[in-house]
JSON list of C-alpha atoms in Angstrom, two decimals:
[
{"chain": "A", "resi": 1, "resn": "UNK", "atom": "CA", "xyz": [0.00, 0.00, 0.00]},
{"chain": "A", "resi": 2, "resn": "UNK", "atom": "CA", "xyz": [2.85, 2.07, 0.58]},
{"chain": "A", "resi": 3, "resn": "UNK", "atom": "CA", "xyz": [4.29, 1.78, -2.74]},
{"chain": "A", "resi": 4, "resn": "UNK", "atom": "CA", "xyz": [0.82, 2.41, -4.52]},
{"chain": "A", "resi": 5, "resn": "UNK", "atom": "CA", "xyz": [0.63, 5.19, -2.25]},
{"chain": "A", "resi": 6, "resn": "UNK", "atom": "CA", "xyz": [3.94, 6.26, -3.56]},
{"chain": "A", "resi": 7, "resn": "UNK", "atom": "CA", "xyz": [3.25, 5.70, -7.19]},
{"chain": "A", "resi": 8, "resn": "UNK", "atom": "CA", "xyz": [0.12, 7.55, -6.70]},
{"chain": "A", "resi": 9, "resn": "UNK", "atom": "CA", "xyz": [2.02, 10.79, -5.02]},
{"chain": "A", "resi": 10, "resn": "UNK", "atom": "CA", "xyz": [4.53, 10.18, -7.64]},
{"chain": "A", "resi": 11, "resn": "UNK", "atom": "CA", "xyz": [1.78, 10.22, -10.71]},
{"chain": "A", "resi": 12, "resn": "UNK", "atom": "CA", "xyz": [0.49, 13.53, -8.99]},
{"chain": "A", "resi": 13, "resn": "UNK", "atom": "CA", "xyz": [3.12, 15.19, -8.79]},
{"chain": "A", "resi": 14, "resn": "UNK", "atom": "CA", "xyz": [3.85, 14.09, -12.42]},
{"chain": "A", "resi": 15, "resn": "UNK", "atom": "CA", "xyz": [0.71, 15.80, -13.22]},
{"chain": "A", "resi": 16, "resn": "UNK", "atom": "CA", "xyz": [0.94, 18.65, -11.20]},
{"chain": "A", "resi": 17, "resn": "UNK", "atom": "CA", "xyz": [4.36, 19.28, -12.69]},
{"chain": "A", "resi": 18, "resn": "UNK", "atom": "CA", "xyz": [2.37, 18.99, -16.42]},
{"chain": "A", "resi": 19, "resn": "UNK", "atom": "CA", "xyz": [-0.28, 21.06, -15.62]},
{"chain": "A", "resi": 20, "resn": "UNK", "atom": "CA", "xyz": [2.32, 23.89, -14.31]},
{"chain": "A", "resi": 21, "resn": "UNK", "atom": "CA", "xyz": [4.18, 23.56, -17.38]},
{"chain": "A", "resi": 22, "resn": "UNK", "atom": "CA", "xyz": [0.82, 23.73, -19.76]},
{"chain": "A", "resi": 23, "resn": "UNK", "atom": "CA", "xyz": [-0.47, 26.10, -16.83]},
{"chain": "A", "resi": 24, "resn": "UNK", "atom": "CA", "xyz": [3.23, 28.14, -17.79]},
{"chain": "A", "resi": 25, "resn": "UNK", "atom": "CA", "xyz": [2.60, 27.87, -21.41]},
{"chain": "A", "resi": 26, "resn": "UNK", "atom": "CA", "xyz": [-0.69, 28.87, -21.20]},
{"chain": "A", "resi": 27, "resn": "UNK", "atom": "CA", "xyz": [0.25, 31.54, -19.43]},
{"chain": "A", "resi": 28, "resn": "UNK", "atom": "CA", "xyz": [3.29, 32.44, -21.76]},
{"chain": "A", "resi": 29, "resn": "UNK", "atom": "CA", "xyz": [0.31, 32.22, -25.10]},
{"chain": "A", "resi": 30, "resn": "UNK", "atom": "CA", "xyz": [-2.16, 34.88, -23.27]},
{"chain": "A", "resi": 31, "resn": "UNK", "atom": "CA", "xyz": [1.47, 37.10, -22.89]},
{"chain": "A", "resi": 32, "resn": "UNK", "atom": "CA", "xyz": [2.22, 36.36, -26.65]},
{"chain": "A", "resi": 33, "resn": "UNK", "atom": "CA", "xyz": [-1.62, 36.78, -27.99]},
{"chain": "A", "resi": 34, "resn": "UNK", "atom": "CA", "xyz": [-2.13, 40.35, -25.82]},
{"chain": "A", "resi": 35, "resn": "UNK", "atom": "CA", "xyz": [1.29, 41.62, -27.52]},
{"chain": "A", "resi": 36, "resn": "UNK", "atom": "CA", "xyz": [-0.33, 40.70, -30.71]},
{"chain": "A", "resi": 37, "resn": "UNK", "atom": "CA", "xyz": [-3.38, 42.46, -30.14]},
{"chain": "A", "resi": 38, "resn": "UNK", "atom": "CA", "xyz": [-1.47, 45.16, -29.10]},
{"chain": "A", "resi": 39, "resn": "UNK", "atom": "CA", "xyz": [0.92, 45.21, -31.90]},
{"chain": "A", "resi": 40, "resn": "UNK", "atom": "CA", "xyz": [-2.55, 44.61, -34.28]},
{"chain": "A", "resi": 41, "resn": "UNK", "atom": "CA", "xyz": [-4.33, 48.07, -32.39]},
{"chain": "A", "resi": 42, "resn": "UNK", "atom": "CA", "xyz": [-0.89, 49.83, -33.23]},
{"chain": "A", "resi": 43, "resn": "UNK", "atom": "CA", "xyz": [-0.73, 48.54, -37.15]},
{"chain": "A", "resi": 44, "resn": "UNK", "atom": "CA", "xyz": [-4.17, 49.28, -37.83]},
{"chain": "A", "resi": 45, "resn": "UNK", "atom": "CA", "xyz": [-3.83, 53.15, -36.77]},
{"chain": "A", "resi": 46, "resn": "UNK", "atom": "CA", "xyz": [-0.86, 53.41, -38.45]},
{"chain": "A", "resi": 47, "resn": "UNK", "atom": "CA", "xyz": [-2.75, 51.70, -41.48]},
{"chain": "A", "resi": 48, "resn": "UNK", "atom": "CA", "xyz": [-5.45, 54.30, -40.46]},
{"chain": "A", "resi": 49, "resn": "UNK", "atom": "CA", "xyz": [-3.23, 57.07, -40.28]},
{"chain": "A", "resi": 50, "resn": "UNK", "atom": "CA", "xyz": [-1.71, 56.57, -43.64]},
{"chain": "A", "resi": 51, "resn": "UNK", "atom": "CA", "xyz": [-4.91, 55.93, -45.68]},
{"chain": "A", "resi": 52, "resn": "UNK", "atom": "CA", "xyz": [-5.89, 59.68, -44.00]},
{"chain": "A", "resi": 53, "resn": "UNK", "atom": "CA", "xyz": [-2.41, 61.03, -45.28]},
{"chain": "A", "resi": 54, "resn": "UNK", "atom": "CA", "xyz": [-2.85, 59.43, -48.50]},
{"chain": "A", "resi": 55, "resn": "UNK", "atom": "CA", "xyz": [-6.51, 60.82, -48.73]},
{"chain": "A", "resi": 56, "resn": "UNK", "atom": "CA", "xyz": [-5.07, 64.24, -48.02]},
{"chain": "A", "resi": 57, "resn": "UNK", "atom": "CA", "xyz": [-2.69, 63.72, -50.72]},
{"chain": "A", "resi": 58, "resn": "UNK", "atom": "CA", "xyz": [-4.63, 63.08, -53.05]},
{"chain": "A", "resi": 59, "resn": "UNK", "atom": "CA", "xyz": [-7.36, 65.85, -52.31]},
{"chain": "A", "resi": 60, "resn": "UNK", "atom": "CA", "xyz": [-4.25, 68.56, -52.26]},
{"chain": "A", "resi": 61, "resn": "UNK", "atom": "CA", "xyz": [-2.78, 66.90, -55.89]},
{"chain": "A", "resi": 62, "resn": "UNK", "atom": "CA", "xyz": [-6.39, 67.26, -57.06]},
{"chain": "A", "resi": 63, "resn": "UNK", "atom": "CA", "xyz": [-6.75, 70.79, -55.70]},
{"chain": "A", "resi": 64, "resn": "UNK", "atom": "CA", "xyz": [-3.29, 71.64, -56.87]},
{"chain": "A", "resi": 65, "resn": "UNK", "atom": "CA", "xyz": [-4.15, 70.08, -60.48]},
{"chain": "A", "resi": 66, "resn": "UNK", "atom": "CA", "xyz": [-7.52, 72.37, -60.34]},
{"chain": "A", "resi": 67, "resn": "UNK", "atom": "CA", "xyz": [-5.29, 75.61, -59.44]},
{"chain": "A", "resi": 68, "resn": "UNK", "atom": "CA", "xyz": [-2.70, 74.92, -62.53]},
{"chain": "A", "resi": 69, "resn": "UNK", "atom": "CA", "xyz": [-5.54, 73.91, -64.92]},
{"chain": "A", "resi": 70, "resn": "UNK", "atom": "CA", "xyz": [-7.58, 77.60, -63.43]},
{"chain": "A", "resi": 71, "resn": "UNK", "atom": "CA", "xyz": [-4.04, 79.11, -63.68]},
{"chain": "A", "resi": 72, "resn": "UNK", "atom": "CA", "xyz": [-3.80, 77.76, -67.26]},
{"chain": "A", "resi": 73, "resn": "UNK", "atom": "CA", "xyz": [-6.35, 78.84, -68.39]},
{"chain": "A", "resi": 74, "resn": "UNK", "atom": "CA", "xyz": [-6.19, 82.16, -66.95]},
{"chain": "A", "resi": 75, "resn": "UNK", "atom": "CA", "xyz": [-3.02, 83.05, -68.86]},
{"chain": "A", "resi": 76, "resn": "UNK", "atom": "CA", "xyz": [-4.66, 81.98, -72.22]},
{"chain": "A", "resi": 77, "resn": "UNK", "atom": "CA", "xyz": [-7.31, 84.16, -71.87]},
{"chain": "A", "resi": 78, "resn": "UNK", "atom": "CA", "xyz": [-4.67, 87.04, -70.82]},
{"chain": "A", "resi": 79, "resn": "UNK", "atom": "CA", "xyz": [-2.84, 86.28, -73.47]},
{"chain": "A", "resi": 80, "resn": "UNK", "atom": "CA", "xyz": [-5.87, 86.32, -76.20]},
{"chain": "A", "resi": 81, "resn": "UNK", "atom": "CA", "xyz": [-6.77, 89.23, -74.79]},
{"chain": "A", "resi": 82, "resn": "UNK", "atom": "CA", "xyz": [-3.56, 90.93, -75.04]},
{"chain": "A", "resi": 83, "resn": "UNK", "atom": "CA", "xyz": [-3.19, 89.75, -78.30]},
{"chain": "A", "resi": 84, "resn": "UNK", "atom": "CA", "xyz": [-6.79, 91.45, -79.23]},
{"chain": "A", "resi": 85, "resn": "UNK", "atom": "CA", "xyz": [-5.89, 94.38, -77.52]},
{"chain": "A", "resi": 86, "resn": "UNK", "atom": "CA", "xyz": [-2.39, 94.82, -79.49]},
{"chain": "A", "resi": 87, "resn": "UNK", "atom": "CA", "xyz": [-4.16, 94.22, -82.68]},
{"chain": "A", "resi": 88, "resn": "UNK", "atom": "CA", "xyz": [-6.55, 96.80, -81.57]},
{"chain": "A", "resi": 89, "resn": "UNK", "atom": "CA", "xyz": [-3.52, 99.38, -80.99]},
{"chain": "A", "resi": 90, "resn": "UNK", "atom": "CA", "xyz": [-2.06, 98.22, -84.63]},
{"chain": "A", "resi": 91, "resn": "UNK", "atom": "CA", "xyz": [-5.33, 99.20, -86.32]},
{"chain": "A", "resi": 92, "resn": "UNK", "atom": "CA", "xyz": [-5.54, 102.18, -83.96]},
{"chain": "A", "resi": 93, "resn": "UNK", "atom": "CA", "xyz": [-2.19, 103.32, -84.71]},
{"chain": "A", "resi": 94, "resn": "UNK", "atom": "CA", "xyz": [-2.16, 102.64, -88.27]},
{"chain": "A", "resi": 95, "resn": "UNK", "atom": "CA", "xyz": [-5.69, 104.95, -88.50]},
{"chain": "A", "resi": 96, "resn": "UNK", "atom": "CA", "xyz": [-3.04, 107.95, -86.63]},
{"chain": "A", "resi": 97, "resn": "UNK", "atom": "CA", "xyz": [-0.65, 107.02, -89.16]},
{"chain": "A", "resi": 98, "resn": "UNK", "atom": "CA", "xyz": [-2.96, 107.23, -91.88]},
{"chain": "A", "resi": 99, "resn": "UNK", "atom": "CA", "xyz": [-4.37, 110.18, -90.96]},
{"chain": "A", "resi": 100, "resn": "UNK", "atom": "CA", "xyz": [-1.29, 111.83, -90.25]},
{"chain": "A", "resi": 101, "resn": "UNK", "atom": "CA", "xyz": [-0.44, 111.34, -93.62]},
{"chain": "A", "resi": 102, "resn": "UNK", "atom": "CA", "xyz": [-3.57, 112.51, -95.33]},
{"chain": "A", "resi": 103, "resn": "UNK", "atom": "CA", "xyz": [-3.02, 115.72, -93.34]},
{"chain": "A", "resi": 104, "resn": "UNK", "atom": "CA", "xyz": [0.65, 115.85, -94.55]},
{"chain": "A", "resi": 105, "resn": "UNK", "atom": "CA", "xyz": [-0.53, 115.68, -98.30]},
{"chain": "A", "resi": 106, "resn": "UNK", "atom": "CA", "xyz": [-3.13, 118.26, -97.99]},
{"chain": "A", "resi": 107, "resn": "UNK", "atom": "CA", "xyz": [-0.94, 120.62, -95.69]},
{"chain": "A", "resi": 108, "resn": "UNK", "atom": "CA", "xyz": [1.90, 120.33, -98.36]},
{"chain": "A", "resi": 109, "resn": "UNK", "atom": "CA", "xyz": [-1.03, 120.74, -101.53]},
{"chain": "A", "resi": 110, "resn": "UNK", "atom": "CA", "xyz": [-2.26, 123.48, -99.68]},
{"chain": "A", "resi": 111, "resn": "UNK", "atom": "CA", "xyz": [1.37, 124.81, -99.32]},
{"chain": "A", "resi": 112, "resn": "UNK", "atom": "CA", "xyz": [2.24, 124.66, -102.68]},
{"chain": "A", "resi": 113, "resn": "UNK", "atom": "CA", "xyz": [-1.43, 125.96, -104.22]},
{"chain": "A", "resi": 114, "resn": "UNK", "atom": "CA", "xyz": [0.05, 128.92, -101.81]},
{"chain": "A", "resi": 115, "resn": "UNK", "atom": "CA", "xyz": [3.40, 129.51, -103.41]},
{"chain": "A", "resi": 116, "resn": "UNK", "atom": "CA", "xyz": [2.14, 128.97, -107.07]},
{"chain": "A", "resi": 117, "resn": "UNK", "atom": "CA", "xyz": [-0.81, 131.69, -106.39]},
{"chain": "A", "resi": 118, "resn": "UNK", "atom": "CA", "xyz": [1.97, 133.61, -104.69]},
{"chain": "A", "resi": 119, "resn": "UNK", "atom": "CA", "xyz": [4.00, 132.94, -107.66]},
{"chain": "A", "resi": 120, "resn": "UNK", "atom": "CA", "xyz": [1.13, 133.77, -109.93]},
{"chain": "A", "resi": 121, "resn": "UNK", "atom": "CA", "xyz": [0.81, 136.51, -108.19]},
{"chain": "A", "resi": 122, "resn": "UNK", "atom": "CA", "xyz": [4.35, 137.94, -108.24]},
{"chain": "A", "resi": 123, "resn": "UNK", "atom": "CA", "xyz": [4.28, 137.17, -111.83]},
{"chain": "A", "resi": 124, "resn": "UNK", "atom": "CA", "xyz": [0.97, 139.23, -112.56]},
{"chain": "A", "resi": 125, "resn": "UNK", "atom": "CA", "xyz": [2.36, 142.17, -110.74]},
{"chain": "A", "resi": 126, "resn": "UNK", "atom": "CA", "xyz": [5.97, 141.97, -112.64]},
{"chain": "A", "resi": 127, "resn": "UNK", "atom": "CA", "xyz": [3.56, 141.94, -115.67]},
{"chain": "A", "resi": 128, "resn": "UNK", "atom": "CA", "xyz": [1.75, 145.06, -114.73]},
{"chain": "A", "resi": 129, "resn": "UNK", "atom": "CA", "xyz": [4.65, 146.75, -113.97]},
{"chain": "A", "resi": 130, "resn": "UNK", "atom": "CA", "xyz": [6.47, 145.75, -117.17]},
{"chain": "A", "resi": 131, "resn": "UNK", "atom": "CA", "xyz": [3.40, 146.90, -118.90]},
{"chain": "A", "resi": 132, "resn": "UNK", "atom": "CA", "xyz": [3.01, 150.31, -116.99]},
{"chain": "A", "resi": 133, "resn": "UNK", "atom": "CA", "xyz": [6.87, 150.47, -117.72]},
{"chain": "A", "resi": 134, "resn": "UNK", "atom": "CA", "xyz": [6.14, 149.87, -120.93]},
{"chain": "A", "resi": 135, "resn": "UNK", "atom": "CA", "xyz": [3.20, 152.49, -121.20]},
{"chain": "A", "resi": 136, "resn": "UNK", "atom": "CA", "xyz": [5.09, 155.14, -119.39]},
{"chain": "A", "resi": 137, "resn": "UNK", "atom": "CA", "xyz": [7.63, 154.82, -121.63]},
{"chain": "A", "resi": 138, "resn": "UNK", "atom": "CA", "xyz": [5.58, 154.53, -124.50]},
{"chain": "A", "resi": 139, "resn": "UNK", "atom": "CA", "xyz": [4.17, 157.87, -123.54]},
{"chain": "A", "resi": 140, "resn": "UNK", "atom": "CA", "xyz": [7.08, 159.57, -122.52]},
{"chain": "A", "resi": 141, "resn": "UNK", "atom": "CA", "xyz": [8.16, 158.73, -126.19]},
{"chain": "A", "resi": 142, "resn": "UNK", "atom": "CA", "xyz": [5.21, 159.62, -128.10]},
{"chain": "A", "resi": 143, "resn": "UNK", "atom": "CA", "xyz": [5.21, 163.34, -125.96]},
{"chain": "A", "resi": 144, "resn": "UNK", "atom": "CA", "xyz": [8.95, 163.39, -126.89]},
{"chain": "A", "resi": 145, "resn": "UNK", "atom": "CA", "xyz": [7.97, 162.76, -130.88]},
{"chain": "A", "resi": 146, "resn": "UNK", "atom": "CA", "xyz": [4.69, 165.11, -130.38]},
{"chain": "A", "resi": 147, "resn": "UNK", "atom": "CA", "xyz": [7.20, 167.90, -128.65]},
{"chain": "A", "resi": 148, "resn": "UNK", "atom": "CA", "xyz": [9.66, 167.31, -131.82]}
]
């Protein structure tokens, strides 16, 4: 009786020494599975946290692609419309230009009209004073031939 009493504190304490060992490694698996969880809690925000960066990322490139197109087409239209407006000033100046000329012609028609009246003029006179000359003298000789 002694020896199954033996075997049977023996086979206990066999067993007691398993179940502190699975009791251990038990224990060692919650240890293992709550640094897991705890490393899963930290992965998914940092998973979170990137899909919000990348989210902002993506709404700024948009934004930024919005602002260049806007931009874009800003500078076309300032362009066309600098381009209308310096046609504008080409016609515009071309009209002084023109203008300025057709005043030039007439101011220098005008001009000489002027000096060939004034010409016509001096020429009349030098006429009419050859011809009174020419009458003077014409009388001065016929008195000198009537006197004789």
């Amino acid at each position: 009786t002694n020896t199954k009493l033996r075997d049977s504190v023996s086979s206990l304490e066999k067993k007691m020494k398993d179940l502190k060992g699975k009791a251990a490694e038990h224990s060692r698996s919650l240890r293992l599975r709550n640094q897991a969880e705890k490393k899963l809690e930290v992965l998914k925000s940092e998973i979170s946290k990137d899909k919000k960066f990348r989210a902002s990322l993506q709404r700024k490139l948009k934004e930024e692609g919005e602002e260049r197109r806007a931009e874009k087409k800003a500078a076309k239209l300032q362009a066309t419309k600098l381009l209308r407006d310096s046609q504008k000033m080409k016609l515009e100046l071309q009209k002084v230009k023109d203008a300025a000329a057709k005043q030039a012609n007439v101011l220098r028609r005008k001009a000489a009209e002027a000096i060939s009246k004034q010409k016509a003029a001096i020429e009349q006179q030098k006429r009419r004073s050859n011809a009174s000359s020419m009458r003077n003298s014409s009388l001065c000789s016929k008195s000198d031939i009537s006197k004789e």
